N, CA, C and O atoms as CSV, one atom per row, in Angstrom:
chain,resi,resn,atom,element,x,y,z
A,1,MET,N,N,71.731,-1.532,-86.126
A,1,MET,CA,C,71.342,-0.612,-85.087
A,1,MET,C,C,71.051,-1.414,-83.824
A,1,MET,O,O,70.393,-2.453,-83.868
A,2,HIS,N,N,71.551,-0.914,-82.702
A,2,HIS,CA,C,71.336,-1.570,-81.420
A,2,HIS,C,C,70.296,-0.800,-80.625
A,2,HIS,O,O,70.406,0.416,-80.466
A,3,ILE,N,N,69.303,-1.492,-80.133
A,3,ILE,CA,C,68.288,-0.879,-79.279
A,3,ILE,C,C,68.457,-1.467,-77.895
A,3,ILE,O,O,68.486,-2.687,-77.739
A,4,ALA,N,N,68.568,-0.614,-76.888
A,4,ALA,CA,C,68.739,-1.060,-75.510
A,4,ALA,C,C,67.553,-1.918,-75.077
A,4,ALA,O,O,66.462,-1.836,-75.642
A,5,ARG,N,N,67.792,-2.728,-74.076
A,5,ARG,CA,C,66.739,-3.624,-73.581
A,5,ARG,C,C,65.503,-2.839,-73.154
A,5,ARG,O,O,64.380,-3.270,-73.413
A,6,ALA,N,N,65.693,-1.699,-72.506
A,6,ALA,CA,C,64.546,-0.890,-72.086
A,6,ALA,C,C,63.726,-0.458,-73.293
A,6,ALA,O,O,62.496,-0.454,-73.239
A,7,GLY,N,N,64.394,-0.097,-74.375
A,7,GLY,CA,C,63.693,0.281,-75.595
A,7,GLY,C,C,62.942,-0.883,-76.208
A,7,GLY,O,O,61.818,-0.726,-76.686
A,8,GLN,N,N,63.566,-2.057,-76.193
A,8,GLN,CA,C,62.907,-3.253,-76.713
A,8,GLN,C,C,61.652,-3.567,-75.908
A,8,GLN,O,O,60.602,-3.880,-76.471
A,9,TYR,N,N,61.771,-3.482,-74.587
A,9,TYR,CA,C,60.618,-3.754,-73.722
A,9,TYR,C,C,59.513,-2.719,-73.933
A,9,TYR,O,O,58.331,-3.065,-73.935
A,10,ALA,N,N,59.890,-1.465,-74.108
A,10,ALA,CA,C,58.896,-0.418,-74.327
A,10,ALA,C,C,58.155,-0.655,-75.641
A,10,ALA,O,O,56.938,-0.484,-75.711
A,11,ILE,N,N,58.882,-1.044,-76.669
A,11,ILE,CA,C,58.259,-1.322,-77.963
A,11,ILE,C,C,57.304,-2.503,-77.847
A,11,ILE,O,O,56.198,-2.463,-78.386
A,12,ARG,N,N,57.725,-3.558,-77.147
A,12,ARG,CA,C,56.829,-4.709,-76.942
A,12,ARG,C,C,55.548,-4.286,-76.242
A,12,ARG,O,O,54.453,-4.682,-76.643
A,13,ALA,N,N,55.688,-3.473,-75.188
A,13,ALA,CA,C,54.515,-3.032,-74.430
A,13,ALA,C,C,53.597,-2.180,-75.300
A,13,ALA,O,O,52.379,-2.353,-75.260
A,14,LEU,N,N,54.157,-1.269,-76.080
A,14,LEU,CA,C,53.341,-0.414,-76.945
A,14,LEU,C,C,52.626,-1.235,-78.018
A,14,LEU,O,O,51.463,-0.972,-78.323
A,15,LEU,N,N,53.304,-2.219,-78.587
A,15,LEU,CA,C,52.658,-3.083,-79.580
A,15,LEU,C,C,51.520,-3.881,-78.950
A,15,LEU,O,O,50.472,-4.066,-79.568
A,16,ASP,N,N,51.726,-4.350,-77.728
A,16,ASP,CA,C,50.670,-5.084,-77.033
A,16,ASP,C,C,49.475,-4.174,-76.771
A,16,ASP,O,O,48.330,-4.587,-76.954
A,17,LEU,N,N,49.733,-2.944,-76.344
A,17,LEU,CA,C,48.640,-2.008,-76.099
A,17,LEU,C,C,47.877,-1.709,-77.382
A,17,LEU,O,O,46.653,-1.577,-77.360
A,18,ALA,N,N,48.588,-1.603,-78.495
A,18,ALA,CA,C,47.935,-1.349,-79.778
A,18,ALA,C,C,47.063,-2.534,-80.189
A,18,ALA,O,O,45.984,-2.352,-80.753
A,19,ALA,N,N,47.533,-3.737,-79.905
A,19,ALA,CA,C,46.794,-4.935,-80.309
A,19,ALA,C,C,45.603,-5.217,-79.407
A,19,ALA,O,O,44.582,-5.722,-79.874
A,20,THR,N,N,45.718,-4.897,-78.115
A,20,THR,CA,C,44.672,-5.265,-77.165
A,20,THR,C,C,43.785,-4.105,-76.750
A,20,THR,O,O,42.712,-4.323,-76.186
A,21,GLY,N,N,44.209,-2.880,-77.018
A,21,GLY,CA,C,43.408,-1.730,-76.628
A,21,GLY,C,C,43.685,-1.232,-75.225
A,21,GLY,O,O,43.111,-0.227,-74.808
A,22,GLY,N,N,44.545,-1.905,-74.490
A,22,GLY,CA,C,44.891,-1.466,-73.143
A,22,GLY,C,C,45.035,-2.647,-72.215
A,22,GLY,O,O,44.783,-3.789,-72.600
A,23,GLY,N,N,45.438,-2.370,-71.000
A,23,GLY,CA,C,45.580,-3.439,-70.032
A,23,GLY,C,C,46.318,-2.986,-68.792
A,23,GLY,O,O,46.696,-1.823,-68.658
A,24,THR,N,N,46.514,-3.928,-67.893
A,24,THR,CA,C,47.241,-3.661,-66.671
A,24,THR,C,C,48.702,-4.026,-66.870
A,24,THR,O,O,49.053,-4.728,-67.818
A,25,VAL,N,N,49.543,-3.549,-65.976
A,25,VAL,CA,C,50.964,-3.877,-66.054
A,25,VAL,C,C,51.150,-5.388,-65.979
A,25,VAL,O,O,51.952,-5.953,-66.722
A,26,THR,N,N,50.419,-6.038,-65.092
A,26,THR,CA,C,50.534,-7.484,-64.952
A,26,THR,C,C,50.126,-8.202,-66.227
A,26,THR,O,O,50.812,-9.125,-66.666
A,27,GLY,N,N,49.025,-7.790,-66.821
A,27,GLY,CA,C,48.553,-8.421,-68.049
A,27,GLY,C,C,49.513,-8.218,-69.206
A,27,GLY,O,O,49.784,-9.147,-69.968
A,28,ILE,N,N,50.027,-7.002,-69.338
A,28,ILE,CA,C,50.987,-6.719,-70.411
A,28,ILE,C,C,52.244,-7.550,-70.205
A,28,ILE,O,O,52.786,-8.117,-71.154
A,29,ALA,N,N,52.706,-7.619,-68.953
A,29,ALA,CA,C,53.917,-8.381,-68.644
A,29,ALA,C,C,53.742,-9.859,-69.002
A,29,ALA,O,O,54.653,-10.472,-69.558
A,30,GLU,N,N,52.595,-10.423,-68.691
A,30,GLU,CA,C,52.339,-11.836,-69.002
A,30,GLU,C,C,52.314,-12.073,-70.504
A,30,GLU,O,O,52.867,-13.062,-70.985
A,31,ARG,N,N,51.676,-11.174,-71.249
A,31,ARG,CA,C,51.556,-11.372,-72.697
A,31,ARG,C,C,52.861,-11.135,-73.446
A,31,ARG,O,O,53.116,-11.779,-74.464
A,32,THR,N,N,53.693,-10.216,-72.951
A,32,THR,CA,C,54.893,-9.846,-73.687
A,32,THR,C,C,56.168,-10.494,-73.178
A,32,THR,O,O,57.177,-10.502,-73.884
A,33,GLY,N,N,56.143,-11.039,-71.964
A,33,GLY,CA,C,57.344,-11.613,-71.388
A,33,GLY,C,C,58.270,-10.585,-70.755
A,33,GLY,O,O,59.394,-10.914,-70.377
A,34,VAL,N,N,57.812,-9.349,-70.636
A,34,VAL,CA,C,58.588,-8.302,-69.980
A,34,VAL,C,C,58.366,-8.429,-68.475
A,34,VAL,O,O,57.221,-8.549,-68.040
A,35,PRO,N,N,59.424,-8.405,-67.669
A,35,PRO,CA,C,59.234,-8.486,-66.218
A,35,PRO,C,C,58.371,-7.331,-65.712
A,35,PRO,O,O,58.615,-6.174,-66.053
A,36,ALA,N,N,57.361,-7.648,-64.898
A,36,ALA,CA,C,56.412,-6.641,-64.418
A,36,ALA,C,C,57.084,-5.484,-63.678
A,36,ALA,O,O,56.711,-4.335,-63.914
A,37,PRO,N,N,58.066,-5.732,-62.788
A,37,PRO,CA,C,58.701,-4.586,-62.114
A,37,PRO,C,C,59.402,-3.648,-63.102
A,37,PRO,O,O,59.376,-2.430,-62.928
A,38,PHE,N,N,60.019,-4.209,-64.123
A,38,PHE,CA,C,60.698,-3.384,-65.128
A,38,PHE,C,C,59.674,-2.615,-65.949
A,38,PHE,O,O,59.878,-1.445,-66.269
A,39,LEU,N,N,58.581,-3.270,-66.286
A,39,LEU,CA,C,57.525,-2.611,-67.059
A,39,LEU,C,C,56.921,-1.455,-66.265
A,39,LEU,O,O,56.609,-0.405,-66.827
A,40,GLN,N,N,56.760,-1.651,-64.971
A,40,GLN,CA,C,56.227,-0.584,-64.121
A,40,GLN,C,C,57.127,0.646,-64.179
A,40,GLN,O,O,56.633,1.774,-64.172
A,41,GLN,N,N,58.432,0.441,-64.236
A,41,GLN,CA,C,59.374,1.553,-64.334
A,41,GLN,C,C,59.299,2.243,-65.692
A,41,GLN,O,O,59.596,3.433,-65.797
A,42,LEU,N,N,58.908,1.514,-66.724
A,42,LEU,CA,C,58.820,2.090,-68.066
A,42,LEU,C,C,57.573,2.947,-68.267
A,42,LEU,O,O,57.542,3.790,-69.164
A,43,VAL,N,N,56.555,2.742,-67.448
A,43,VAL,CA,C,55.296,3.455,-67.643
A,43,VAL,C,C,55.485,4.957,-67.485
A,43,VAL,O,O,54.934,5.724,-68.275
A,44,SER,N,N,56.239,5.397,-66.497
A,44,SER,CA,C,56.423,6.840,-66.268
A,44,SER,C,C,57.057,7.557,-67.462
A,44,SER,O,O,56.529,8.579,-67.898
A,45,PRO,N,N,58.173,7.055,-68.004
A,45,PRO,CA,C,58.731,7.734,-69.175
A,45,PRO,C,C,57.786,7.718,-70.381
A,45,PRO,O,O,57.752,8.676,-71.153
A,46,LEU,N,N,57.025,6.644,-70.543
A,46,LEU,CA,C,56.071,6.582,-71.650
A,46,LEU,C,C,54.945,7.597,-71.447
A,46,LEU,O,O,54.454,8.185,-72.411
A,47,LYS,N,N,54.537,7.801,-70.191
A,47,LYS,CA,C,53.525,8.824,-69.898
A,47,LYS,C,C,54.070,10.212,-70.181
A,47,LYS,O,O,53.393,11.030,-70.804
A,48,ARG,N,N,55.296,10.487,-69.727
A,48,ARG,CA,C,55.899,11.804,-69.956
A,48,ARG,C,C,56.058,12.096,-71.442
A,48,ARG,O,O,55.953,13.245,-71.870
A,49,ALA,N,N,56.311,11.052,-72.225
A,49,ALA,CA,C,56.464,11.218,-73.673
A,49,ALA,C,C,55.110,11.373,-74.372
A,49,ALA,O,O,55.058,11.663,-75.567
A,50,GLY,N,N,54.016,11.180,-73.628
A,50,GLY,CA,C,52.688,11.326,-74.204
A,50,GLY,C,C,52.233,10.129,-75.016
A,50,GLY,O,O,51.302,10.241,-75.814
A,51,LEU,N,N,52.878,8.976,-74.823
A,51,LEU,CA,C,52.523,7.794,-75.600
A,51,LEU,C,C,51.425,6.965,-74.953
A,51,LEU,O,O,50.655,6.303,-75.648
A,52,VAL,N,N,51.346,6.996,-73.621
A,52,VAL,CA,C,50.330,6.220,-72.913
A,52,VAL,C,C,49.667,7.091,-71.859
A,52,VAL,O,O,50.199,8.117,-71.434
A,53,THR,N,N,48.497,6.646,-71.458
A,53,THR,CA,C,47.776,7.235,-70.338
A,53,THR,C,C,47.549,6.123,-69.330
A,53,THR,O,O,47.131,5.023,-69.692
A,54,ALA,N,N,47.823,6.410,-68.065
A,54,ALA,CA,C,47.649,5.399,-67.020
A,54,ALA,C,C,46.649,5.901,-65.991
A,54,ALA,O,O,46.623,7.082,-65.642
A,55,LYS,N,N,45.824,4.971,-65.514
A,55,LYS,CA,C,44.824,5.298,-64.508
A,55,LYS,C,C,44.970,4.299,-63.370
A,55,LYS,O,O,45.022,3.092,-63.606
A,56,ARG,N,N,45.035,4.789,-62.147
A,56,ARG,CA,C,45.189,3.921,-60.974
A,56,ARG,C,C,43.836,3.465,-60.447
A,56,ARG,O,O,42.787,4.006,-60.798
A,57,GLY,N,N,43.899,2.452,-59.592
A,57,GLY,CA,C,42.710,2.005,-58.888
A,57,GLY,C,C,41.952,0.929,-59.632
A,57,GLY,O,O,42.368,0.477,-60.699
A,58,PRO,N,N,40.823,0.519,-59.048
A,58,PRO,CA,C,39.992,-0.495,-59.685
A,58,PRO,C,C,39.514,-0.017,-61.055
A,58,PRO,O,O,39.049,1.113,-61.203
A,59,GLY,N,N,39.632,-0.875,-62.033
A,59,GLY,CA,C,39.231,-0.510,-63.380
A,59,GLY,C,C,40.281,0.316,-64.104
A,59,GLY,O,O,40.056,0.757,-65.231
A,60,GLY,N,N,41.424,0.527,-63.469
A,60,GLY,CA,C,42.489,1.308,-64.085
A,60,GLY,C,C,43.330,0.462,-65.020
A,60,GLY,O,O,43.067,-0.725,-65.211
A,61,GLY,N,N,44.312,1.065,-65.581
A,61,GLY,CA,C,45.201,0.358,-66.494
A,61,GLY,C,C,45.957,1.338,-67.368
A,61,GLY,O,O,46.031,2.531,-67.076
A,62,ILE,N,N,46.506,0.822,-68.424
A,62,ILE,CA,C,47.307,1.626,-69.344
A,62,ILE,C,C,46.695,1.519,-70.733
A,62,ILE,O,O,46.338,0.430,-71.184
A,63,VAL,N,N,46.579,2.652,-71.403
A,63,VAL,CA,C,46.081,2.681,-72.774
A,63,VAL,C,C,46.968,3.592,-73.611
A,63,VAL,O,O,47.627,4.479,-73.070
A,64,LEU,N,N,46.992,3.387,-74.905
A,64,LEU,CA,C,47.711,4.306,-75.793
A,64,LEU,C,C,46.992,5.636,-75.824
A,64,LEU,O,O,45.763,5.692,-75.767
A,65,THR,N,N,47.748,6.690,-75.913
A,65,THR,CA,C,47.164,8.035,-75.964
A,65,THR,C,C,46.689,8.332,-77.377
A,65,THR,O,O,46.165,9.415,-77.637
């Protein structure tokens, strides 16, 4: 089975969120090796799918739903 790169990156990000409890796009990108701009683009589809919740501003970040 072939999983597209976007899917691989999304899975890495979700696994990181599960292991760490949440984080910022920059932090997730550093830990997983996913490019931060690409990860930022993945957040919206993950939010629409109901897999993550994102909060902007100071103290914000991404967490699993």
